[in-house]
mmCIF file of C-alpha atoms in Angstrom:
data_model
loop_
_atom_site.group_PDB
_atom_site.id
_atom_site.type_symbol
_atom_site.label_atom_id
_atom_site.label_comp_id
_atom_site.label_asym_id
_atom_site.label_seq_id
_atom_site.Cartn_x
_atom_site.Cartn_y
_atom_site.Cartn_z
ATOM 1 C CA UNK A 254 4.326 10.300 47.828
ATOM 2 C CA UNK A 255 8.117 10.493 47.319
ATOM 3 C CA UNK A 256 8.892 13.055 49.860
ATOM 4 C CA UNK A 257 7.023 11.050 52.567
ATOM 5 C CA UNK A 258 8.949 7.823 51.112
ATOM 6 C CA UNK A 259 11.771 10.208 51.492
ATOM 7 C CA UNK A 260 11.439 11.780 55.296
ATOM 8 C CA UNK A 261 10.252 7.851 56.348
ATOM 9 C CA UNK A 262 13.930 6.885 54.930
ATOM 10 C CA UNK A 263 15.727 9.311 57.031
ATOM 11 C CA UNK A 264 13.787 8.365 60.538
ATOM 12 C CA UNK A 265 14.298 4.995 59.956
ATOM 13 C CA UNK A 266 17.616 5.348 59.349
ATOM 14 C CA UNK A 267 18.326 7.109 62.698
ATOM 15 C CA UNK A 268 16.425 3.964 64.209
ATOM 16 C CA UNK A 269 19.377 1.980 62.726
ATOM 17 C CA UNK A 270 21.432 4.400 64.434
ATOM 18 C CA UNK A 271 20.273 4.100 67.168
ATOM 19 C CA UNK A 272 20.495 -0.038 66.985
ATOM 20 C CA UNK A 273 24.498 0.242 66.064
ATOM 21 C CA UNK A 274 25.086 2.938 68.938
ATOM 22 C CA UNK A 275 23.380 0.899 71.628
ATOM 23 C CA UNK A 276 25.018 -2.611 70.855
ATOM 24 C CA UNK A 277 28.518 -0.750 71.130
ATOM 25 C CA UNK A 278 27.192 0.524 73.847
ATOM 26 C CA UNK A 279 27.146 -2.762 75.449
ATOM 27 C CA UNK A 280 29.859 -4.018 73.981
ATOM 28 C CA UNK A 281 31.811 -1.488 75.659
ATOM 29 C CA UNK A 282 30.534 -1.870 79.125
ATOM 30 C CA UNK A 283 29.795 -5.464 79.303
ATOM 31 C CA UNK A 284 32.549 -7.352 76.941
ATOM 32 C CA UNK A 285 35.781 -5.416 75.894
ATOM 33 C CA UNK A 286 37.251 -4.648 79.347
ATOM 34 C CA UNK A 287 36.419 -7.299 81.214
ATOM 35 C CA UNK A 288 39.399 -6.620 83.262
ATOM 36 C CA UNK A 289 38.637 -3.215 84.721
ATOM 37 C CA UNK A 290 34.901 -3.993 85.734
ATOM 38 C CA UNK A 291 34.520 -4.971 88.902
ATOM 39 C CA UNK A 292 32.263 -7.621 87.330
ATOM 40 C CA UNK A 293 34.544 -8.639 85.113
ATOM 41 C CA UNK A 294 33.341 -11.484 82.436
ATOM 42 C CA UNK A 295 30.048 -11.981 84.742
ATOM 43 C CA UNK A 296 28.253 -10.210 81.715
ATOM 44 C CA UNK A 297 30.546 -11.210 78.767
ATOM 45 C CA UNK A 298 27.455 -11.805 76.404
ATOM 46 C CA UNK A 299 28.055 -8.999 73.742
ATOM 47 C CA UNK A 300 31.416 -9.687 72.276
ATOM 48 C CA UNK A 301 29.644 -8.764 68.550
ATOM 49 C CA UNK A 302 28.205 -5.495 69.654
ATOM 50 C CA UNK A 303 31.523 -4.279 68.046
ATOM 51 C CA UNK A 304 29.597 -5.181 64.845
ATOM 52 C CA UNK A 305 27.615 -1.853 65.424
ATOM 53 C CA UNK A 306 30.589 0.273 63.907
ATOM 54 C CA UNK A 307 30.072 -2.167 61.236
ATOM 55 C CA UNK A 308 26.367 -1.231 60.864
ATOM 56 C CA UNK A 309 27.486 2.483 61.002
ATOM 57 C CA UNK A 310 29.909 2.153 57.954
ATOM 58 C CA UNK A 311 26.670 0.567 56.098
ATOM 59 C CA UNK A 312 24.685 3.677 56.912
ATOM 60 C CA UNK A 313 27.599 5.963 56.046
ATOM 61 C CA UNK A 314 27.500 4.372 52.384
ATOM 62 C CA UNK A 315 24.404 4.644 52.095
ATOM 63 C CA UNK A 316 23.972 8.884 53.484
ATOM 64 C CA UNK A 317 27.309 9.774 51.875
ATOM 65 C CA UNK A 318 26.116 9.283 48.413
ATOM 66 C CA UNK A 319 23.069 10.729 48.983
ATOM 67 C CA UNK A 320 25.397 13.747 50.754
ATOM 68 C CA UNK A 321 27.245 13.826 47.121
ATOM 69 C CA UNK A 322 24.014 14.375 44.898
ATOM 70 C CA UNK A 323 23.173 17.189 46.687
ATOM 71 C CA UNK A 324 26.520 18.999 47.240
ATOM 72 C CA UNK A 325 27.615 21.348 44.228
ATOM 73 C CA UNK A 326 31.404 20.620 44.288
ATOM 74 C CA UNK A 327 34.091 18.676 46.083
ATOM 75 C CA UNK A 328 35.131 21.343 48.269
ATOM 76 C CA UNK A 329 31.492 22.084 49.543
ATOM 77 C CA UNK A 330 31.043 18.588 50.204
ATOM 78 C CA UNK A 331 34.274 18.359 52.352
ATOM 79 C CA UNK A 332 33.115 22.010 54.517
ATOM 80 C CA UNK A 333 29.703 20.219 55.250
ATOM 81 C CA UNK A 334 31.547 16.787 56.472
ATOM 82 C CA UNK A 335 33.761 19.242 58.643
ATOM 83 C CA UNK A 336 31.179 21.307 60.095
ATOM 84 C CA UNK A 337 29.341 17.850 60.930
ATOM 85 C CA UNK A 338 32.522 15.997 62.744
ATOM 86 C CA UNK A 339 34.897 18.964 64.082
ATOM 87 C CA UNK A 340 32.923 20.626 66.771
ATOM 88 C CA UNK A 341 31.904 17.371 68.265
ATOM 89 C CA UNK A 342 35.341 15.040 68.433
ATOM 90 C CA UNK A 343 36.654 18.501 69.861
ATOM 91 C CA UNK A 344 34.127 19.025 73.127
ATOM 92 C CA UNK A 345 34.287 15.140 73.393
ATOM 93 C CA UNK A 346 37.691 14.948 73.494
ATOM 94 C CA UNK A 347 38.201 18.275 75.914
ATOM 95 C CA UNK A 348 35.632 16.705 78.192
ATOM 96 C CA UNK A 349 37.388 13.107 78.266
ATOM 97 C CA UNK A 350 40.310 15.300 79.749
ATOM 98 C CA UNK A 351 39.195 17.017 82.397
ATOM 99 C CA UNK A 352 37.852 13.969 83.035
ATOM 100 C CA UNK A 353 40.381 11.822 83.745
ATOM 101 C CA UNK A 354 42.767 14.343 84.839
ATOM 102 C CA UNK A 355 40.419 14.955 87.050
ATOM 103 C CA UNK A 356 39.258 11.598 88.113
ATOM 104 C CA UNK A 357 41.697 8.963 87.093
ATOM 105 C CA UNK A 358 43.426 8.888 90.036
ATOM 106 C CA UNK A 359 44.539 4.759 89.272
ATOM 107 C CA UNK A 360 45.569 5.796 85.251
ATOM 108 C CA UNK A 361 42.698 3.286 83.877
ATOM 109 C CA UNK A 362 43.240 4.732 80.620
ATOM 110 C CA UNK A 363 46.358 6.673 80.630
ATOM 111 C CA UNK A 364 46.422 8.269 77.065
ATOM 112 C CA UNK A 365 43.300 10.398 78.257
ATOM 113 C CA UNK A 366 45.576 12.128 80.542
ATOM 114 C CA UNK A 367 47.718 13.871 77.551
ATOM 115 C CA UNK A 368 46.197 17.272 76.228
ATOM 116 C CA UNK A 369 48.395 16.306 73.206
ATOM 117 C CA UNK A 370 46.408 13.678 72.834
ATOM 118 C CA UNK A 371 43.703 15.516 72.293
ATOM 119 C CA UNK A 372 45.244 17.625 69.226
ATOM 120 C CA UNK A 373 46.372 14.235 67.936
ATOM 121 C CA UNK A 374 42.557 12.898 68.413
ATOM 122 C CA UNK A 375 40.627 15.942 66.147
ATOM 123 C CA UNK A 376 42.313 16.047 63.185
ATOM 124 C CA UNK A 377 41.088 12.319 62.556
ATOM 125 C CA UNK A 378 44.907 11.115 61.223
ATOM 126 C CA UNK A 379 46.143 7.755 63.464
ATOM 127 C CA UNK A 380 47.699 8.949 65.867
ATOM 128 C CA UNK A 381 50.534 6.380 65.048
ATOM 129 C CA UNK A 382 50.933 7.753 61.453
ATOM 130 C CA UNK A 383 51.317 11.446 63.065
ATOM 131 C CA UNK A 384 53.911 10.467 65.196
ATOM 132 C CA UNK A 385 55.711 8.670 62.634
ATOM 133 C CA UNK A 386 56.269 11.973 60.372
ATOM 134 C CA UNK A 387 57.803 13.162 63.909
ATOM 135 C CA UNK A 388 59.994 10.335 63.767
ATOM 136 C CA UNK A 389 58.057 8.747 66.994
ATOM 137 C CA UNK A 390 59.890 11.594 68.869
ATOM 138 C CA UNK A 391 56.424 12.291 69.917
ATOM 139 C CA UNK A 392 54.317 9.642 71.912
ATOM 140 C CA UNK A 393 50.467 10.058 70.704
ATOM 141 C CA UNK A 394 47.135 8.127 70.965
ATOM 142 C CA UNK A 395 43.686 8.927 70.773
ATOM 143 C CA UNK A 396 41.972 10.487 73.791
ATOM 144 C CA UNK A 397 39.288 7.704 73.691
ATOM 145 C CA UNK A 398 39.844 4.200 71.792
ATOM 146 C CA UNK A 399 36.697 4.146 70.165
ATOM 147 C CA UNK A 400 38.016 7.128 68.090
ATOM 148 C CA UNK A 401 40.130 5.135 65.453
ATOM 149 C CA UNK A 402 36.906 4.516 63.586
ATOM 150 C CA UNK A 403 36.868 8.081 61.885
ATOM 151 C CA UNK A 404 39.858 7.476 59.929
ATOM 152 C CA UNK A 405 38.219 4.725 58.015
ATOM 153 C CA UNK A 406 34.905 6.885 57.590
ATOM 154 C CA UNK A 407 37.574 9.977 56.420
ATOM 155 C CA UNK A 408 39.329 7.646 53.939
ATOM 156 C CA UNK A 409 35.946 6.687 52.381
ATOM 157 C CA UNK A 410 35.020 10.253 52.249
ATOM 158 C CA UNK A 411 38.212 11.083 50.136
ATOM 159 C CA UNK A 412 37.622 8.076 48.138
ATOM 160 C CA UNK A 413 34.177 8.530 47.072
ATOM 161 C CA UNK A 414 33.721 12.299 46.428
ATOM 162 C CA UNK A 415 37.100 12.158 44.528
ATOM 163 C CA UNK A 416 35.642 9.407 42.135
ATOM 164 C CA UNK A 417 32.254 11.179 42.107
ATOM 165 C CA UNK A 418 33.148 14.847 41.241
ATOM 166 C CA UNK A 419 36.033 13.486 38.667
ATOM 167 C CA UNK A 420 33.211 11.838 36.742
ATOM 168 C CA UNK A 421 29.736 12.039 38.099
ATOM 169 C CA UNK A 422 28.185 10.127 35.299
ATOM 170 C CA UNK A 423 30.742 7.391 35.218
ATOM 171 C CA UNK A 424 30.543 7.546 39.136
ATOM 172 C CA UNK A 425 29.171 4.350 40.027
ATOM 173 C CA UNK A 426 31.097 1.691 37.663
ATOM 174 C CA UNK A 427 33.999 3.248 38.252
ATOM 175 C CA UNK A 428 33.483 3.347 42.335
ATOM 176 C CA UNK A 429 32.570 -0.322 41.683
ATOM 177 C CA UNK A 430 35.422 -1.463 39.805
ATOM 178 C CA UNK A 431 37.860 0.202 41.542
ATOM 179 C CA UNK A 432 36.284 -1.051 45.098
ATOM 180 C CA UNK A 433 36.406 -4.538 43.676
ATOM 181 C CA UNK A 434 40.339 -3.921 42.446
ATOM 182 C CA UNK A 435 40.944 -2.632 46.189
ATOM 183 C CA UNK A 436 39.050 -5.919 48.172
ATOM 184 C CA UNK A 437 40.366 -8.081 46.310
ATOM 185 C CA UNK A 438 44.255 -7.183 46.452
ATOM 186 C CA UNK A 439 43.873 -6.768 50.468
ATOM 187 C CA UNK A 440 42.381 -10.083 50.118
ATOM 188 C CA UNK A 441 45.030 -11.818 48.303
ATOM 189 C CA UNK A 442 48.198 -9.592 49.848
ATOM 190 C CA UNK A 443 48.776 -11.614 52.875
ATOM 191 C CA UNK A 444 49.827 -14.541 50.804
ATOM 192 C CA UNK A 445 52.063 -12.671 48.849
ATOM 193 C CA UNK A 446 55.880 -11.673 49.372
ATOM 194 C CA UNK A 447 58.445 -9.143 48.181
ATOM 195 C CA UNK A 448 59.308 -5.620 48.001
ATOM 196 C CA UNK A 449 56.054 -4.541 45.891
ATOM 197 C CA UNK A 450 53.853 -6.715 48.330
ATOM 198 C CA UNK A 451 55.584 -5.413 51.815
ATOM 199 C CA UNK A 452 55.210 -1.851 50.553
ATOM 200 C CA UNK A 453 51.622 -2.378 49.753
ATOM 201 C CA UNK A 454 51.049 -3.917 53.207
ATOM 202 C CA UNK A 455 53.125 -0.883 54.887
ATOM 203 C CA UNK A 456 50.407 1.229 52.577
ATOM 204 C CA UNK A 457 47.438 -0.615 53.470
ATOM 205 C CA UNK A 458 48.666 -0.410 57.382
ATOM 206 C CA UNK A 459 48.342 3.399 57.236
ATOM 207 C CA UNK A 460 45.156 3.236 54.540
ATOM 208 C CA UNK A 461 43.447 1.094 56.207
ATOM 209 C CA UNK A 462 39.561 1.511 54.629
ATOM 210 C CA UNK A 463 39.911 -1.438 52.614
ATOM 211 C CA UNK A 464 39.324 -3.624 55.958
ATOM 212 C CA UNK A 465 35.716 -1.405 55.764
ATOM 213 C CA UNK A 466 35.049 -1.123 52.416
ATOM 214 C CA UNK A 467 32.525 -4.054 51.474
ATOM 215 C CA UNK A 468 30.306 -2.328 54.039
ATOM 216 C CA UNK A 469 30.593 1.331 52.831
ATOM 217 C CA UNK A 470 29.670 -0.385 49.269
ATOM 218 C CA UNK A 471 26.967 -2.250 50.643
ATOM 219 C CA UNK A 472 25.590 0.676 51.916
ATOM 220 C CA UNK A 473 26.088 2.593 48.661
ATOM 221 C CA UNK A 474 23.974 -0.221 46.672
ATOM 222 C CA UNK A 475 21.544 0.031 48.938
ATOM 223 C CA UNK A 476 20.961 3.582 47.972
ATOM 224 C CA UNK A 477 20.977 3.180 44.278
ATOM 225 C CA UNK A 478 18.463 0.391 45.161
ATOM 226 C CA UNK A 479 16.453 2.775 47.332
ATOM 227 C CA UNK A 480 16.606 5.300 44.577
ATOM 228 C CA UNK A 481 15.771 2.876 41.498
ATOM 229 C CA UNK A 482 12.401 1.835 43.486
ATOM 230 C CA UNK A 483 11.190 5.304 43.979
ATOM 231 C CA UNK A 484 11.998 5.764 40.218
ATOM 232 C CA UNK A 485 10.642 2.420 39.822
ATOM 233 C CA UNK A 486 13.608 1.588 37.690
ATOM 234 C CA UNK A 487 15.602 -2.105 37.786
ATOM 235 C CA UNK A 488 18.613 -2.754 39.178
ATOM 236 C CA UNK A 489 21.421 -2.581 36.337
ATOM 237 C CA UNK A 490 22.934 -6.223 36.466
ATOM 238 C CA UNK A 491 26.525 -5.117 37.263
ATOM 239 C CA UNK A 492 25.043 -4.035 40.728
ATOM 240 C CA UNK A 493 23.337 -6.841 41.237
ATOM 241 C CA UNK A 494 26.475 -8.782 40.624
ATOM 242 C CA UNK A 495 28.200 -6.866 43.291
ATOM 243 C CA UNK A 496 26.118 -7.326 46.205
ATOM 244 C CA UNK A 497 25.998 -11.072 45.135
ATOM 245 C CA UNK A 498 29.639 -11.064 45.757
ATOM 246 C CA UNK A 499 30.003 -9.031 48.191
ATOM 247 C CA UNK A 500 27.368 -11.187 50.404
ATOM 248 C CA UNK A 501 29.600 -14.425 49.264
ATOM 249 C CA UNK A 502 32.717 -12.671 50.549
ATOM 250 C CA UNK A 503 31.171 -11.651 54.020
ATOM 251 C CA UNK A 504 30.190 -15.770 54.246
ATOM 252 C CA UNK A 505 33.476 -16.941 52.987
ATOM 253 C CA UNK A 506 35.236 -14.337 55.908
ATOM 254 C CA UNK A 507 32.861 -14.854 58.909
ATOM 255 C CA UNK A 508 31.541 -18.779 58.204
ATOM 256 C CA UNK A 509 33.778 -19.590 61.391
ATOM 257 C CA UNK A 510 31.875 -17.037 63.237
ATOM 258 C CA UNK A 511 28.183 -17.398 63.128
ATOM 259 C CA UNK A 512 26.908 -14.373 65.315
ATOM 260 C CA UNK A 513 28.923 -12.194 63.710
ATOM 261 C CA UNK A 514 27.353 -13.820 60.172
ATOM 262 C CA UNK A 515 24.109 -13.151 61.770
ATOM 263 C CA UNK A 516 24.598 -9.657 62.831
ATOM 264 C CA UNK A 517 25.808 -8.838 59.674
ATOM 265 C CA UNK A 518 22.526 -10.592 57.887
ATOM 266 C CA UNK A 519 20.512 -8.415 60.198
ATOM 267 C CA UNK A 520 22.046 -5.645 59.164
ATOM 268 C CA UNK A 521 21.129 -5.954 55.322
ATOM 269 C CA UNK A 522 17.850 -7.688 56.050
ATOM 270 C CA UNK A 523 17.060 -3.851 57.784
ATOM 271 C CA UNK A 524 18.042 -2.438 54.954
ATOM 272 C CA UNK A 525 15.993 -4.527 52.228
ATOM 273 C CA UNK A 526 13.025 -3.905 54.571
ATOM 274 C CA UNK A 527 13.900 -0.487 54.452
ATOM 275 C CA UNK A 528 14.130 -0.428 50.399
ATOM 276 C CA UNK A 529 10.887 -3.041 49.772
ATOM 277 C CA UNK A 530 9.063 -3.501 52.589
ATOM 278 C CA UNK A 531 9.139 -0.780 55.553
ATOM 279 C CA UNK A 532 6.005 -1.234 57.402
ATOM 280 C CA UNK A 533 7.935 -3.946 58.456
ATOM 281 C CA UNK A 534 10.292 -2.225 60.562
ATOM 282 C CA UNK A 535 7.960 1.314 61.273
ATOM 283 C CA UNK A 536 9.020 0.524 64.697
ATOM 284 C CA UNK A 537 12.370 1.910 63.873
ATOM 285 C CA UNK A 538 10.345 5.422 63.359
ATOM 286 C CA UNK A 539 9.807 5.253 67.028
ATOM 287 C CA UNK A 540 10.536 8.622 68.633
ATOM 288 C CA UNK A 541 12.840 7.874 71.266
ATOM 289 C CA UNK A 542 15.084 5.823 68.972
ATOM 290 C CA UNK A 543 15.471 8.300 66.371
ATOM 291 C CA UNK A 544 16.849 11.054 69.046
ATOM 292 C CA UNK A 545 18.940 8.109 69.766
ATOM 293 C CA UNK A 546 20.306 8.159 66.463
ATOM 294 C CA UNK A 547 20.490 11.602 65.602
ATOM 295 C CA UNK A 548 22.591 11.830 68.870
ATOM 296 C CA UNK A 549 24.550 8.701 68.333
ATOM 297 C CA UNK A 550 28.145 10.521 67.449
ATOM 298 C CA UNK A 551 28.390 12.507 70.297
ATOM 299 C CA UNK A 552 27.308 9.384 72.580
ATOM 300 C CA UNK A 553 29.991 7.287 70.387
ATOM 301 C CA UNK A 554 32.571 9.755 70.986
ATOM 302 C CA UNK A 555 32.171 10.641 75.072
ATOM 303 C CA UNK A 556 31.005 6.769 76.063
ATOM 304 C CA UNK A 557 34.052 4.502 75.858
ATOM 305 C CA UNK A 558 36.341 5.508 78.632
ATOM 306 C CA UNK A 559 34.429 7.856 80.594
ATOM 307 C CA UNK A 560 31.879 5.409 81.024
ATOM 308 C CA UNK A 561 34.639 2.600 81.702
ATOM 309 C CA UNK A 562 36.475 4.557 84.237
ATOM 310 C CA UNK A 563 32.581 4.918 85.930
ATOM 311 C CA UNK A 564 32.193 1.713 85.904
ATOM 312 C CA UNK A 565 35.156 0.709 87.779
ATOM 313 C CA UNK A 566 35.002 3.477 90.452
ATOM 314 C CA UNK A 567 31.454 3.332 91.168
ATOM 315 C CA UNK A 568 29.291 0.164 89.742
ATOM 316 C CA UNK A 569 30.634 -2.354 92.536
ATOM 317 C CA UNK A 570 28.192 -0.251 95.065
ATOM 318 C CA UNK A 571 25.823 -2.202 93.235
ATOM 319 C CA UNK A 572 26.609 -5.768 95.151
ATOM 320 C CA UNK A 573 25.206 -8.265 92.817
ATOM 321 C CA UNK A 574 23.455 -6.411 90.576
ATOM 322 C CA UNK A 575 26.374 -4.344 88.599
ATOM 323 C CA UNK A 576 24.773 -4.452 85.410
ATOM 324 C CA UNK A 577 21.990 -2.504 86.831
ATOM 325 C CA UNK A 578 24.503 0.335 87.901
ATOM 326 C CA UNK A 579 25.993 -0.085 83.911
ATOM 327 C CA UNK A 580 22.347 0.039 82.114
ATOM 328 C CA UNK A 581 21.578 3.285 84.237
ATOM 329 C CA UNK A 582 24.597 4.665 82.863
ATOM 330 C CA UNK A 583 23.797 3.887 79.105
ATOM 331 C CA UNK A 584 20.591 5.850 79.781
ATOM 332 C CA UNK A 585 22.601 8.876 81.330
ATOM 333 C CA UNK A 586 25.210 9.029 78.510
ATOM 334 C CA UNK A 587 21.832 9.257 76.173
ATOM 335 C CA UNK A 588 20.108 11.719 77.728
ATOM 336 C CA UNK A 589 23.482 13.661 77.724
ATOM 337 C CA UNK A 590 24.108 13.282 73.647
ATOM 338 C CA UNK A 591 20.280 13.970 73.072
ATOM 339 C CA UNK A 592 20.512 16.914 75.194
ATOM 340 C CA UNK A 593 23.832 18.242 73.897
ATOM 341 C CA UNK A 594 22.727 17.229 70.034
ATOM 342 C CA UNK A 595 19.411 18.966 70.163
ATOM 343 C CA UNK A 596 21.222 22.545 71.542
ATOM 344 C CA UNK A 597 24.686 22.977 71.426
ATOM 345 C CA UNK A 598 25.619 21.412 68.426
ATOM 346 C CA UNK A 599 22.759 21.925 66.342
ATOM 347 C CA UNK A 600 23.857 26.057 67.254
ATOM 348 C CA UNK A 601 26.945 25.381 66.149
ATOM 349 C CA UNK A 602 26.043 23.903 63.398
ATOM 350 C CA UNK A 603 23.776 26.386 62.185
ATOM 351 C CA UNK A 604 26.815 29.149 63.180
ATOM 352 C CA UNK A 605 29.477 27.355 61.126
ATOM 353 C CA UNK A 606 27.363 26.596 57.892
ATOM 354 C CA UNK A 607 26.459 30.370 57.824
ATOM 355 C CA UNK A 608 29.821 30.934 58.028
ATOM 356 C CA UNK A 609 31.640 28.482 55.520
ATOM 357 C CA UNK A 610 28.860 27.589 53.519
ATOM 358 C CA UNK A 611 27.286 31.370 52.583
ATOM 359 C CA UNK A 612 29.285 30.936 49.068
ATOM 360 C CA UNK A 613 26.518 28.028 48.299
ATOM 361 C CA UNK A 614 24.162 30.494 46.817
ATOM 362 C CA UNK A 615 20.983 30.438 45.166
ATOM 363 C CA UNK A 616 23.080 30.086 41.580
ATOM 364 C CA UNK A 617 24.682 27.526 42.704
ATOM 365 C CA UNK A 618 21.397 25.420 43.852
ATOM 366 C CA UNK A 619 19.924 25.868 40.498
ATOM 367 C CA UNK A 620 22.908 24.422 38.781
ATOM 368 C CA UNK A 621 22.647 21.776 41.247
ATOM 369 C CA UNK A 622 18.838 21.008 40.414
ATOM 370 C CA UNK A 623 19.539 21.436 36.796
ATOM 371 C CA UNK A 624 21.893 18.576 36.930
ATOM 372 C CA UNK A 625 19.998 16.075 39.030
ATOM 373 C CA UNK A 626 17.384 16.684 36.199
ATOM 374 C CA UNK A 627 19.329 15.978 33.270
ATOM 375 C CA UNK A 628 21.475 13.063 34.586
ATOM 376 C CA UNK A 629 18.948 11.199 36.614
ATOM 377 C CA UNK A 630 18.682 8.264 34.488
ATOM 378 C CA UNK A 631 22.597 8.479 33.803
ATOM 379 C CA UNK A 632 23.079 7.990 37.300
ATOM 380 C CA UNK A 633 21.906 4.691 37.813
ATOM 381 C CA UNK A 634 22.455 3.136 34.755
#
């Protein structure tokens, strides 16, 4: 029963995947560059779809700490993150050049035109931070804008398997606590002046997580809360307290802006259903939408400008009925990522973790079993 609890889990999750990936989608090609479409603001009715990256930092919280209690050390988990992200940003970012070198002819999106760009782009630092230790001698950006949401999703990373392989059995009060410290102080720092304060902002600028962080820990107490119902344990109280406030700080932030309040209720409603009641949202298990979500980096790394630059050149052949030409394109840049997903990186997947991961022996699995056995109930106490 709990391995087909668990394997239901992980397609539905794609199915979210799937949901954030498409809604940026059309957020993208509809809503943020209304100024390069030939249709400009004709179709302006997904200015929230940017909330999908939101969605994706929930899922992240929720995969990453599952990632963590089945990794043997910190250095393991950081080669498997690696071999998941690298070979990916780098053949999207080598085909968004050629691309617009290629194609660009009007410089839509000029920063795609830099092969420097593209170093800057897979080693997942701001490009603005890297210039900086040049002393902005260098100019660099990111290849593709939708890029800049890996740095937040590396700074978690660091954040969370530090705290968890420091202390594995203190992992979650401590990850709470300090979370809490970190939300609040962003919270309160634009009020505040003075050296201290302006350095902490100048910190905060470059680590820049914080802005993400109440939906990484969402996502992380809704995989304690997935775990304590297969164990059919209660939620300890201190958790409960924290998505409490959590949810009150989302409604105190986004009050003034009811859709994205919605979106964001949607988003944890999915994830309840997930956790109490799934038949509710089998749907989600539907086959075409978990290939969505299994492919749904690669399509979040090659769609932005490629598919903006497209749109410009090409969609106003379709006189009247643009969004037509923009849809069709969606379901290209899909069966693109599925296709590329289910071969080529899955190969190179396979390659690399042969590679970099052969030192994970059969030792070192037992020692990982034997401690999931004995600290089970530590864990979510």
């Amino acid at each position: 029963m709990e391995n087909k609890i668990k394997n239901f889990r992980i397609n539905v999750l794609d199915g979210f995947r799937a949901i954030a990936i498409l809604i940026v989608l059309l957020f993208h090609y509809f809503s943020r560059w209304t100024l390069l479409y030939p249709y400009s603001d004709k179709y302006d009715f997904f200015r929230y779809g940017k909330m999908g990256v939101q969605f994706f930092f929930i899922i992240s919280g929720f995969v990453i700490l599952y990632s963590l209690e089945n990794t043997t050390n910190f250095i393991a988990f950081w080669k498997k993150r690696m071999i998941r992200l690298f070979p990916s940003i780098l053949v999207a970012s080598i085909i968004t050049y050629f691309v617009f070198v290629l194609f660009d002819t009007e410089l839509l999106f000029p920063a795609s035109h830099f092969f420097k760009n593209i170093l800057a782009s897979i080693i997942f630092i701001p490009p603005d931070t890297l210039a900086s230790i040049f002393n902005n001698k260098v100019q660099l950006d990111y290849i593709s804008g939708s890029y800049w949401s890996l740095w937040p999703e590396i700074q978690f990373y660091l954040f969370v398997s530090t705290i968890y392989f420091f202390n594995k059995n203190k992992f979650l009060i401590t990850f709470f606590i300090l979370s809490a410290m970190l939300i609040i102080i962003n919270f309160i720092l634009p009020g505040m002046e003075g050296i201290l304060a302006n350095r902490i902002k100048s910190f905060f600028i470059v680590f820049n997580f914080i802005e993400s962080l109440p939906y990484f820990c969402f996502g992380v107490l809704f995989y304690i809360a997935y775990k304590n119902k297969m164990m059919e344990k209660a939620i300890p109280a201190y958790l409960q307290i924290s998505f409490l406030g959590l949810l009150l700080f989302q409604i105190y932030g986004s009050y003034s802006e009811p859709l994205k309040l919605g979106l964001i209720f949607l988003f944890l409603f999915l994830f309840i259903a997930l956790i109490y009641y799934p038949k509710l949202i089998n749907f989600l298990e539907n086959r075409i939408l978990v290939k969505i979500g299994v492919s749904s980096y690669f399509l979040y790394l090659i769609h932005e400008n490629i598919g903006v630059l497209t749109i410009n050149k090409y969609s106003g052949f379709f006189t009247n009925y643009e969004f037509l030409f923009s849809l069709i394109l969606i379901f290209i840049f899909v069966i693109v990522s599925i296709a590329y997903t289910s071969t080529i990186d899955n190969w190179i997947n396979r390659l690399l973790k042969k590679i970099f991961l052969k030192k994970m022996n059969e030792l070192e699995m037992q020692k990982l079993e034997m401690y999931k056995l004995l600290n089970a109930q530590q864990h979510f106490l």
